[in-house]
CSV table of C-alpha atoms in Angstrom, one decimal:
chain,number,residue,atom,x,y,z
A,221,UNK,CA,58.1,159.7,59.7
A,222,UNK,CA,61.1,161.0,61.8
A,223,UNK,CA,63.3,158.6,63.9
A,224,UNK,CA,63.5,160.9,66.9
A,225,UNK,CA,61.1,159.7,69.8
A,226,UNK,CA,57.9,161.4,70.7
A,227,UNK,CA,57.6,162.4,74.1
A,228,UNK,CA,54.2,163.6,73.8
A,229,UNK,CA,52.2,160.5,73.8
A,230,UNK,CA,49.5,159.9,70.7
A,231,UNK,CA,49.6,163.7,69.6
A,232,UNK,CA,50.4,163.6,65.6
A,233,UNK,CA,51.1,166.8,63.5
A,234,UNK,CA,52.1,166.8,59.8
A,235,UNK,CA,54.6,163.7,59.2
A,236,UNK,CA,56.0,165.8,56.2
A,237,UNK,CA,57.2,168.5,58.8
A,238,UNK,CA,61.1,168.3,59.2
A,239,UNK,CA,61.0,169.6,62.7
A,240,UNK,CA,58.3,167.3,63.8
A,241,UNK,CA,59.0,164.7,66.7
A,242,UNK,CA,56.4,162.5,66.0
A,243,UNK,CA,57.5,158.9,65.5
A,244,UNK,CA,56.1,155.4,65.2
A,245,UNK,CA,56.5,153.7,68.4
A,246,UNK,CA,57.2,149.9,68.0
A,247,UNK,CA,56.0,149.1,71.5
A,248,UNK,CA,52.9,151.2,71.5
A,249,UNK,CA,50.0,148.8,72.7
A,250,UNK,CA,52.1,146.5,74.5
A,251,UNK,CA,51.5,145.7,78.0
A,252,UNK,CA,54.7,146.9,79.3
A,253,UNK,CA,54.8,150.1,77.5
A,254,UNK,CA,52.9,152.3,79.6
A,255,UNK,CA,53.0,150.0,83.1
A,256,UNK,CA,57.1,150.5,83.7
A,257,UNK,CA,58.0,150.4,87.3
A,258,UNK,CA,58.8,153.5,89.1
A,259,UNK,CA,57.6,155.8,86.5
A,260,UNK,CA,55.2,158.6,87.2
A,261,UNK,CA,52.1,158.8,85.5
A,262,UNK,CA,53.2,161.7,83.6
A,263,UNK,CA,56.1,159.8,82.4
A,264,UNK,CA,55.3,160.0,78.8
A,265,UNK,CA,55.4,163.7,78.7
A,266,UNK,CA,58.5,163.8,81.0
A,267,UNK,CA,60.7,161.3,79.3
A,268,UNK,CA,63.2,163.6,77.8
A,269,UNK,CA,63.6,165.4,81.1
A,270,UNK,CA,63.8,162.3,82.9
A,271,UNK,CA,66.8,161.2,80.8
A,272,UNK,CA,68.7,164.4,81.6
A,273,UNK,CA,72.4,164.1,80.3
A,274,UNK,CA,75.2,164.6,82.7
A,275,UNK,CA,79.0,164.3,81.9
A,276,UNK,CA,81.4,163.1,84.2
A,277,UNK,CA,85.0,163.9,83.7
A,278,UNK,CA,87.8,162.8,86.0
A,279,UNK,CA,90.9,165.3,86.6
A,280,UNK,CA,93.8,164.7,88.5
A,281,UNK,CA,92.3,166.2,91.4
A,282,UNK,CA,88.6,165.5,91.2
A,283,UNK,CA,85.7,164.0,89.5
A,284,UNK,CA,83.5,166.7,87.9
A,285,UNK,CA,79.7,166.4,87.1
A,286,UNK,CA,78.1,168.6,84.7
A,287,UNK,CA,74.5,168.8,83.7
A,288,UNK,CA,72.7,171.3,81.3
A,289,UNK,CA,69.5,172.2,83.2
A,290,UNK,CA,68.3,175.1,81.3
A,291,UNK,CA,65.0,176.7,82.9
A,292,UNK,CA,65.8,175.6,86.4
A,293,UNK,CA,66.5,177.3,89.7
A,294,UNK,CA,69.2,176.1,91.8
A,295,UNK,CA,66.4,175.8,94.3
A,296,UNK,CA,64.8,173.0,92.1
A,297,UNK,CA,67.7,171.0,91.9
A,298,UNK,CA,69.0,168.6,95.1
A,299,UNK,CA,72.4,167.2,95.0
A,300,UNK,CA,73.2,164.4,97.6
A,301,UNK,CA,75.4,161.3,98.7
A,302,UNK,CA,73.5,158.5,99.8
A,303,UNK,CA,74.5,155.0,101.0
A,304,UNK,CA,78.0,156.1,101.4
A,305,UNK,CA,79.0,156.3,97.6
A,306,UNK,CA,76.0,157.0,95.7
A,307,UNK,CA,75.8,160.5,94.1
A,308,UNK,CA,72.1,161.5,93.4
A,309,UNK,CA,71.3,164.6,91.4
A,310,UNK,CA,67.4,165.2,91.1
A,311,UNK,CA,65.1,168.1,90.5
A,312,UNK,CA,61.9,169.3,89.0
A,313,UNK,CA,61.1,171.6,86.2
A,314,UNK,CA,57.3,173.0,86.7
A,315,UNK,CA,54.9,172.4,83.9
A,316,UNK,CA,53.9,175.9,82.4
A,317,UNK,CA,50.2,177.0,83.3
A,318,UNK,CA,47.7,176.7,80.4
A,319,UNK,CA,45.4,179.7,79.9
A,320,UNK,CA,41.8,178.8,78.5
A,321,UNK,CA,42.3,181.1,75.9
A,322,UNK,CA,45.9,179.8,74.8
A,323,UNK,CA,46.6,177.9,71.5
A,324,UNK,CA,49.2,175.9,71.4
A,325,UNK,CA,50.7,174.9,68.2
A,326,UNK,CA,54.1,172.8,69.4
A,327,UNK,CA,55.2,171.4,73.0
A,328,UNK,CA,58.5,170.4,72.9
A,329,UNK,CA,60.2,171.5,76.3
A,330,UNK,CA,59.7,169.0,78.8
A,331,UNK,CA,58.8,169.3,82.5
A,332,UNK,CA,58.5,167.0,85.3
A,333,UNK,CA,60.8,165.1,87.7
A,334,UNK,CA,64.5,164.0,86.8
A,335,UNK,CA,66.9,161.9,88.9
A,336,UNK,CA,70.3,160.4,88.1
A,337,UNK,CA,72.3,158.3,90.2
A,338,UNK,CA,76.1,157.5,90.0
A,339,UNK,CA,78.4,155.0,92.2
A,340,UNK,CA,81.6,157.2,93.2
A,341,UNK,CA,84.7,155.2,93.0
A,342,UNK,CA,86.9,154.6,96.3
A,343,UNK,CA,89.1,157.5,95.8
A,344,UNK,CA,86.3,159.9,96.4
A,345,UNK,CA,86.2,162.4,99.3
A,346,UNK,CA,82.5,162.2,99.8
A,347,UNK,CA,82.6,164.7,102.8
A,348,UNK,CA,83.8,167.6,100.6
A,349,UNK,CA,81.2,167.5,97.6
A,350,UNK,CA,80.5,170.9,95.9
A,351,UNK,CA,77.9,172.2,93.6
A,352,UNK,CA,77.6,175.2,91.7
A,353,UNK,CA,74.9,176.6,89.5
A,354,UNK,CA,75.5,179.2,86.9
A,355,UNK,CA,73.3,179.9,83.6
A,356,UNK,CA,71.6,176.9,83.8
A,357,UNK,CA,74.5,174.5,84.2
A,358,UNK,CA,75.1,172.4,87.3
A,359,UNK,CA,78.5,171.4,88.1
A,360,UNK,CA,79.2,169.0,91.0
A,361,UNK,CA,82.9,168.7,92.1
A,362,UNK,CA,83.7,165.3,94.0
A,363,UNK,CA,87.5,165.7,95.3
A,364,UNK,CA,89.5,162.8,95.1
A,365,UNK,CA,91.7,161.2,98.1
A,366,UNK,CA,95.2,161.9,97.3
A,367,UNK,CA,97.4,159.0,96.4
A,368,UNK,CA,100.4,158.3,98.8
A,369,UNK,CA,103.3,157.9,96.7
A,370,UNK,CA,105.3,155.0,97.6
A,371,UNK,CA,108.5,155.8,99.7
A,372,UNK,CA,111.9,155.2,98.1
A,373,UNK,CA,114.7,154.5,100.3
A,374,UNK,CA,118.1,154.1,98.8
A,375,UNK,CA,120.2,151.3,100.2
A,376,UNK,CA,123.9,152.0,100.4
A,377,UNK,CA,125.9,148.9,98.7
A,378,UNK,CA,128.7,147.8,100.9
A,379,UNK,CA,132.1,146.5,99.4
């Protein structure tokens, strides 16, 4: 069995397939495994997408958040600042329509909603947040407040 988590519930394929995403779930059957709060009913299918990975780097001028969102249009993504200093990035990827005559061999791309929240530091200018999306990569830039350099005043020494 693979150690990679299965995102598609009880669907099993060949355990000898090196590219199989099927795994043994040690929590399968426990009361809390399928009833986690705040998860939509489609959570088992969307858990990979719900855990969208986002990089956060700090430069001297700004905090920069970068997310890979392949197959998502910028109209399907929302970037918001809530509660004063909480950056929220959310969106939804639509599930592909299934045709009656289609025969699926593997489903590895996730669909559904995602949301990530980050508490911004005190030096963030939340009024000047900018977001751009190019080739499936979302970049959110949060400028920083310029630090005031302490004023140094020279004192002349008298005789």
